[in-house]
Short mmCIF file of C-alpha atoms in Angstrom, two decimals:
data_model
loop_
_atom_site.label_atom_id
_atom_site.label_comp_id
_atom_site.label_asym_id
_atom_site.label_seq_id
_atom_site.Cartn_x
_atom_site.Cartn_y
_atom_site.Cartn_z
CA MET T 838 38.84 -84.73 14.63
CA ASN T 839 41.49 -86.17 16.79
CA ALA T 840 44.84 -84.36 17.17
CA PRO T 841 46.73 -85.04 14.21
CA ALA T 842 44.08 -84.73 11.82
CA LEU T 843 43.40 -81.23 13.00
CA TYR T 844 46.80 -80.40 12.66
CA GLU T 845 47.50 -81.88 9.13
CA LEU T 846 44.34 -79.56 8.39
CA LEU T 847 46.15 -76.94 9.83
CA GLU T 848 48.82 -77.44 7.69
CA TYR T 849 47.49 -77.61 4.48
CA SER T 850 45.35 -75.01 5.57
CA LEU T 851 48.02 -72.37 6.16
CA ILE T 852 50.62 -73.19 3.15
CA GLY T 853 47.09 -72.68 1.23
CA LEU T 854 46.85 -69.94 2.02
CA LEU T 855 50.46 -68.70 2.01
CA SER T 856 50.71 -69.44 -1.26
CA GLY T 857 47.91 -67.12 -2.29
CA GLY T 858 49.80 -64.40 -1.47
CA VAL T 859 51.91 -65.35 -4.88
CA LEU T 860 48.97 -66.06 -7.32
CA ALA T 861 47.61 -63.36 -5.93
CA LEU T 862 50.21 -61.50 -7.08
CA ILE T 863 49.54 -62.85 -11.13
CA ALA T 864 45.98 -61.85 -10.65
CA LEU T 865 47.27 -58.51 -10.25
CA SER T 866 48.21 -58.90 -12.80
CA PHE T 867 45.84 -59.28 -15.22
CA VAL T 868 43.77 -57.09 -13.28
CA LEU T 869 45.83 -53.71 -13.80
CA VAL T 870 46.41 -54.25 -17.53
CA TYR T 871 42.57 -54.42 -17.38
CA LYS T 872 41.44 -51.57 -15.38
CA GLY T 873 43.53 -49.60 -17.33
CA THR T 874 42.47 -50.27 -20.62
CA GLY T 875 39.98 -53.19 -20.42
CA VAL T 876 41.89 -55.89 -22.30
CA VAL T 877 42.94 -59.34 -21.05
CA ASN T 878 46.75 -59.78 -21.00
CA PHE T 879 46.78 -63.07 -22.46
CA ALA T 880 50.99 -62.81 -22.51
CA VAL T 881 51.70 -62.01 -18.31
CA GLY T 882 52.41 -66.04 -17.93
CA GLU T 883 55.17 -65.25 -20.60
CA VAL T 884 56.49 -62.12 -19.16
CA MET T 885 56.33 -63.89 -15.97
CA MET T 886 58.83 -66.55 -17.23
CA LEU T 887 61.15 -63.70 -19.36
CA GLY T 888 61.19 -62.24 -16.01
CA ALA T 889 62.38 -65.36 -14.32
CA TYR T 890 64.35 -66.19 -17.00
CA LEU T 891 66.61 -62.11 -16.66
CA TYR T 892 66.65 -63.21 -12.29
CA TYR T 893 67.91 -66.60 -13.52
CA THR T 894 71.24 -65.33 -15.85
CA GLY T 895 71.71 -61.94 -13.91
CA ASN T 896 72.15 -64.57 -10.90
CA VAL T 897 73.66 -67.38 -12.05
CA LEU T 898 75.45 -67.06 -15.76
CA PHE T 899 77.14 -63.31 -14.54
CA GLY T 900 77.32 -63.88 -11.01
CA LEU T 901 75.38 -60.78 -9.69
CA SER T 902 73.95 -61.34 -6.07
CA PRO T 903 70.47 -61.81 -6.09
CA VAL T 904 69.26 -58.70 -5.12
CA PRO T 905 70.92 -56.46 -8.36
CA ALA T 906 69.79 -59.89 -10.64
CA PHE T 907 65.90 -59.14 -8.83
CA VAL T 908 66.12 -55.03 -9.91
CA LEU T 909 67.97 -55.88 -13.29
CA SER T 910 64.86 -57.90 -14.22
CA LEU T 911 62.64 -55.39 -13.37
CA LEU T 912 63.96 -52.66 -14.88
CA LEU T 913 64.58 -54.35 -18.38
CA ILE T 914 60.74 -56.04 -17.88
CA ALA T 915 59.77 -52.60 -17.28
CA LEU T 916 61.83 -51.06 -20.56
CA LEU T 917 60.06 -54.24 -22.31
CA ALA T 918 56.34 -53.40 -21.35
CA VAL T 919 57.12 -49.66 -22.67
CA LEU T 920 58.32 -51.07 -26.30
CA ILE T 921 55.46 -53.13 -26.23
CA GLU T 922 52.68 -50.25 -25.19
CA ARG T 923 54.61 -48.29 -28.41
CA LEU T 924 55.48 -50.35 -31.01
CA VAL T 925 52.15 -52.58 -30.36
CA LEU T 926 48.83 -51.51 -28.50
CA ARG T 927 49.17 -47.72 -29.03
CA PRO T 928 48.89 -48.49 -32.73
CA LEU T 929 45.92 -50.80 -31.93
CA ALA T 930 44.44 -47.41 -30.00
CA GLY T 931 40.37 -47.07 -30.77
CA GLN T 932 40.70 -50.74 -32.59
CA SER T 933 38.03 -53.32 -30.74
CA ALA T 934 38.91 -55.05 -27.90
CA VAL T 935 39.40 -58.38 -29.31
CA SER T 936 41.72 -56.59 -31.86
CA VAL T 937 44.19 -55.82 -28.02
CA LEU T 938 43.14 -58.90 -26.92
CA MET T 939 44.76 -61.30 -29.92
CA ALA T 940 47.55 -59.05 -29.99
CA THR T 941 48.44 -60.14 -26.55
CA ILE T 942 48.31 -63.94 -27.37
CA GLY T 943 50.60 -62.80 -30.37
CA MET T 944 52.83 -61.12 -28.57
CA ALA T 945 52.90 -64.29 -25.75
CA SER T 946 53.39 -66.61 -28.15
CA ILE T 947 56.75 -64.54 -29.55
CA LEU T 948 57.60 -64.36 -26.36
CA HIS T 949 57.81 -68.38 -25.18
CA GLY T 950 59.33 -68.58 -28.41
CA VAL T 951 62.76 -66.45 -27.56
CA VAL T 952 63.00 -67.55 -24.55
CA GLU T 953 63.40 -71.04 -25.50
CA SER T 954 65.36 -69.98 -28.68
CA PHE T 955 67.85 -68.62 -26.19
CA TRP T 956 67.49 -70.70 -22.95
CA GLY T 957 66.28 -73.97 -24.83
CA SER T 958 63.16 -76.12 -22.92
CA ASP T 959 65.50 -77.54 -20.25
CA THR T 960 64.54 -77.54 -16.62
CA TYR T 961 67.23 -74.97 -14.15
CA SER T 962 68.17 -74.93 -10.77
CA VAL T 963 67.49 -71.45 -9.61
CA PRO T 964 69.00 -69.64 -6.14
CA PRO T 965 66.62 -68.86 -3.85
CA LEU T 966 65.74 -64.99 -3.80
CA LEU T 967 64.39 -66.12 0.05
CA PRO T 968 65.97 -68.25 2.90
CA ARG T 969 64.28 -71.26 2.33
CA ARG T 970 64.50 -72.88 5.70
CA PRO T 971 61.05 -74.10 7.14
CA LEU T 972 59.73 -73.21 10.03
CA ASN T 973 57.85 -75.85 12.55
CA PHE T 974 55.02 -74.24 14.80
CA SER T 975 54.54 -77.74 17.32
CA GLU T 976 53.66 -80.34 15.24
CA VAL T 977 52.81 -77.61 12.21
CA MET T 978 56.29 -77.29 9.13
CA ILE T 979 55.40 -74.87 6.99
CA PRO T 980 58.26 -74.24 4.49
CA GLY T 981 60.42 -70.71 4.97
CA THR T 982 59.82 -70.09 1.25
CA ALA T 983 55.87 -70.07 1.35
CA ILE T 984 56.37 -67.76 4.57
CA GLY T 985 59.29 -65.16 2.45
CA ASN T 986 57.01 -65.17 -0.39
CA PHE T 987 53.83 -64.14 0.74
CA ALA T 988 55.93 -61.10 2.87
CA VAL T 989 56.92 -60.16 -0.24
CA ALA T 990 53.37 -60.08 -1.50
CA ALA T 991 51.57 -58.38 0.78
CA ALA T 992 53.96 -55.99 1.19
CA LEU T 993 53.99 -55.60 -2.53
CA ILE T 994 50.23 -55.11 -2.63
CA ILE T 995 50.21 -52.65 0.02
CA ALA T 996 52.55 -51.11 -2.41
CA PHE T 997 49.78 -50.66 -4.72
CA ILE T 998 46.84 -49.94 -2.24
CA LEU T 999 48.43 -46.83 -0.59
CA PHE T 1000 50.02 -45.69 -4.35
CA PHE T 1001 46.30 -45.84 -5.97
CA ARG T 1002 44.60 -44.46 -3.58
CA TYR T 1003 47.34 -41.53 -2.39
CA SER T 1004 49.46 -41.15 -5.15
CA LYS T 1005 48.31 -38.22 -7.91
CA THR T 1006 49.68 -40.90 -10.43
CA GLY T 1007 47.63 -43.67 -8.98
CA ILE T 1008 44.63 -40.86 -8.97
CA ALA T 1009 44.86 -39.68 -12.04
CA MET T 1010 45.10 -43.82 -13.86
CA ARG T 1011 42.21 -44.52 -11.58
CA ALA T 1012 40.39 -41.90 -13.59
CA THR T 1013 41.75 -42.94 -16.74
CA ALA T 1014 40.52 -46.35 -15.45
CA SER T 1015 37.34 -45.37 -14.64
CA ASP T 1016 36.19 -42.83 -17.64
CA PRO T 1017 39.73 -42.24 -20.05
CA VAL T 1018 37.43 -39.14 -21.93
CA THR T 1019 36.29 -37.00 -18.63
CA ALA T 1020 40.64 -37.90 -18.01
CA CYS T 1021 41.78 -36.67 -20.99
CA THR T 1022 39.78 -33.57 -20.40
CA LEU T 1023 41.16 -32.75 -16.93
CA GLY T 1024 44.32 -32.44 -18.29
CA ILE T 1025 45.25 -35.89 -17.45
CA ASN T 1026 47.88 -37.96 -19.82
CA ILE T 1027 46.00 -41.36 -20.18
CA ARG T 1028 48.72 -42.15 -22.91
CA PHE T 1029 51.74 -42.10 -19.63
CA ALA T 1030 48.46 -43.98 -17.69
CA GLN T 1031 48.49 -46.24 -19.61
CA ARG T 1032 51.57 -47.08 -20.51
CA LEU T 1033 52.37 -47.53 -16.19
CA THR T 1034 49.59 -49.91 -16.66
CA TRP T 1035 51.60 -51.94 -18.86
CA VAL T 1036 54.58 -51.15 -16.86
CA LEU T 1037 53.46 -52.11 -13.54
CA SER T 1038 51.94 -55.57 -14.23
CA GLY T 1039 54.60 -56.39 -15.96
CA VAL T 1040 56.61 -55.87 -12.73
CA VAL T 1041 54.03 -57.36 -10.72
CA GLY T 1042 54.62 -60.53 -12.92
CA THR T 1043 58.27 -60.49 -12.96
CA VAL T 1044 58.02 -60.79 -8.52
CA ALA T 1045 55.61 -63.33 -8.99
CA GLY T 1046 57.91 -66.00 -11.59
CA VAL T 1047 61.15 -64.66 -9.71
CA LEU T 1048 59.93 -66.09 -7.00
CA ILE T 1049 57.80 -69.18 -8.28
CA ALA T 1050 60.74 -69.91 -9.78
CA SER T 1051 63.71 -69.01 -7.11
CA SER T 1052 61.14 -72.11 -4.89
CA ALA T 1053 61.41 -74.36 -7.38
CA ASN T 1054 62.47 -74.85 -10.72
CA LEU T 1055 62.89 -72.83 -13.82
CA SER T 1056 61.35 -73.69 -16.81
CA PRO T 1057 59.10 -72.67 -20.36
CA LEU T 1058 56.56 -74.54 -18.16
CA LEU T 1059 56.42 -71.73 -15.56
CA ALA T 1060 53.88 -69.35 -18.62
CA ALA T 1061 51.34 -71.70 -17.96
CA THR T 1062 50.51 -70.82 -14.05
CA ALA T 1063 49.85 -68.19 -15.23
CA LEU T 1064 46.89 -70.23 -16.17
CA SER T 1065 45.96 -70.97 -12.30
CA ALA T 1066 45.12 -67.27 -11.97
CA PHE T 1067 41.90 -67.01 -13.92
CA ALA T 1068 40.58 -68.53 -11.20
CA VAL T 1069 40.69 -65.81 -9.37
CA ILE T 1070 40.37 -63.58 -11.43
CA ILE T 1071 36.48 -65.27 -12.71
CA LEU T 1072 36.32 -65.12 -8.77
CA GLY T 1073 37.30 -62.35 -7.81
CA GLY T 1074 35.85 -60.33 -10.95
CA LEU T 1075 38.12 -59.06 -13.51
CA ASP T 1076 38.28 -55.03 -13.03
CA SER T 1077 38.86 -55.15 -8.60
CA ILE T 1078 42.13 -55.78 -6.56
CA LEU T 1079 40.56 -56.48 -3.31
CA GLY T 1080 38.81 -59.26 -5.01
CA ALA T 1081 42.33 -60.75 -6.86
CA ILE T 1082 43.43 -60.75 -3.41
CA VAL T 1083 40.35 -62.40 -1.11
CA ALA T 1084 39.73 -65.03 -4.58
CA SER T 1085 43.54 -65.09 -4.26
CA LEU T 1086 43.61 -66.85 -0.27
CA ILE T 1087 40.71 -68.40 -0.81
CA ILE T 1088 41.88 -70.55 -4.52
CA GLY T 1089 45.08 -71.15 -2.93
CA TRP T 1090 43.29 -72.99 0.28
CA ILE T 1091 41.26 -74.88 -1.77
CA ASP T 1092 44.59 -75.40 -3.96
CA ALA T 1093 46.08 -76.59 -1.24
CA VAL T 1094 43.67 -78.47 0.03
CA THR T 1095 42.25 -80.44 -2.49
CA ALA T 1096 46.07 -81.88 -3.14
CA GLY T 1097 47.00 -82.76 0.17
CA TYR T 1098 43.54 -85.04 0.85
CA LEU T 1099 42.82 -86.22 -2.91
CA GLY T 1100 46.06 -86.15 -4.29
CA GLY T 1101 47.79 -83.38 -6.70
CA LYS T 1102 45.43 -84.63 -9.77
CA ALA T 1103 42.23 -83.48 -7.94
CA ARG T 1104 43.69 -79.96 -7.27
CA ASP T 1105 43.39 -79.20 -11.45
CA VAL T 1106 39.79 -79.75 -11.13
CA VAL T 1107 37.56 -78.53 -7.52
CA PRO T 1108 39.12 -75.28 -7.44
CA TYR T 1109 37.29 -74.40 -10.88
CA VAL T 1110 34.68 -76.71 -9.56
CA VAL T 1111 33.73 -74.25 -6.36
CA VAL T 1112 34.28 -71.15 -8.70
CA LEU T 1113 32.16 -71.66 -11.32
CA ALA T 1114 29.14 -72.86 -8.53
CA ILE T 1115 29.92 -69.26 -6.98
CA LEU T 1116 29.54 -67.42 -10.84
CA VAL T 1117 25.76 -69.49 -11.01
CA VAL T 1118 24.74 -67.04 -8.57
CA ARG T 1119 27.35 -63.83 -8.78
CA PRO T 1120 28.12 -64.16 -12.32
CA TYR T 1121 30.59 -60.78 -12.66
CA GLY T 1122 32.77 -62.62 -9.15
CA ILE T 1123 32.70 -61.66 -5.86
CA PHE T 1124 34.00 -57.91 -5.62
CA GLY T 1125 33.12 -57.30 -9.81
CA THR T 1126 31.81 -54.44 -11.25
CA ARG T 1127 28.33 -55.59 -12.25
CA THR T 1128 26.73 -53.75 -15.49
CA ILE T 1129 23.66 -53.26 -16.50
CA GLU T 1130 22.29 -53.27 -20.17
CA ARG T 1131 19.09 -52.00 -21.23
CA LEU T 1132 16.98 -53.25 -24.35
#
């Protein structure tokens, strides 16, 4: 391989791995809810989109600086998550997982309709939350937003890992996710733990939405970005945070290299082909929990 081709591959690879950081945040939003409730939350994309619109409204329409607008969007999404858990999900406690899943699909439709009612379907330019100046490493050029987004995603993911591993609340949430009945017997407030799960999922999704919108543009199509995380959570395992991280880097790299060499159309196909090939060998994902059913 000659030098120009090597630099080209290196550039595609770095961009793909860096973009995998934001993809890991979206996947983490799915994994948090699944680990805590056993339900795939199909409203992740719409919550992510709404959070980005709230940031845009605070920053552009109300004139807040980026950081206060960002914090305000996180607080509003956290409040929305509390209301959804209290008014929609808690009444469904004890019902089948399919019922809760259908409720998340309904919430996704409602949130999408609310966004288009208030902001319309136009595309908006969002002021950058992070510097956009590209960085040059010899012949390799990396967009500044890709590096900044990856740094924010990495810091947030590390904070979550430390929170779940060492804090009392994080340990209680892990116990609730593992065995709610035993956790309740030991005095853990499982309702609070599950409510906090939805709040954290919404906050993580909002961070991802704001990073994506401030790096490109904002429109209702942002919600569809969450669909790309399905390849990640299937590959890494629906109940594994580590799997979400590793799979995000793999899918991000495949996506960038595929788009660079085969064009944008192929990036919608090749990652899923790779995922299907791996699932033939490991149907529960790379790090997913293997369940055994006795007949």
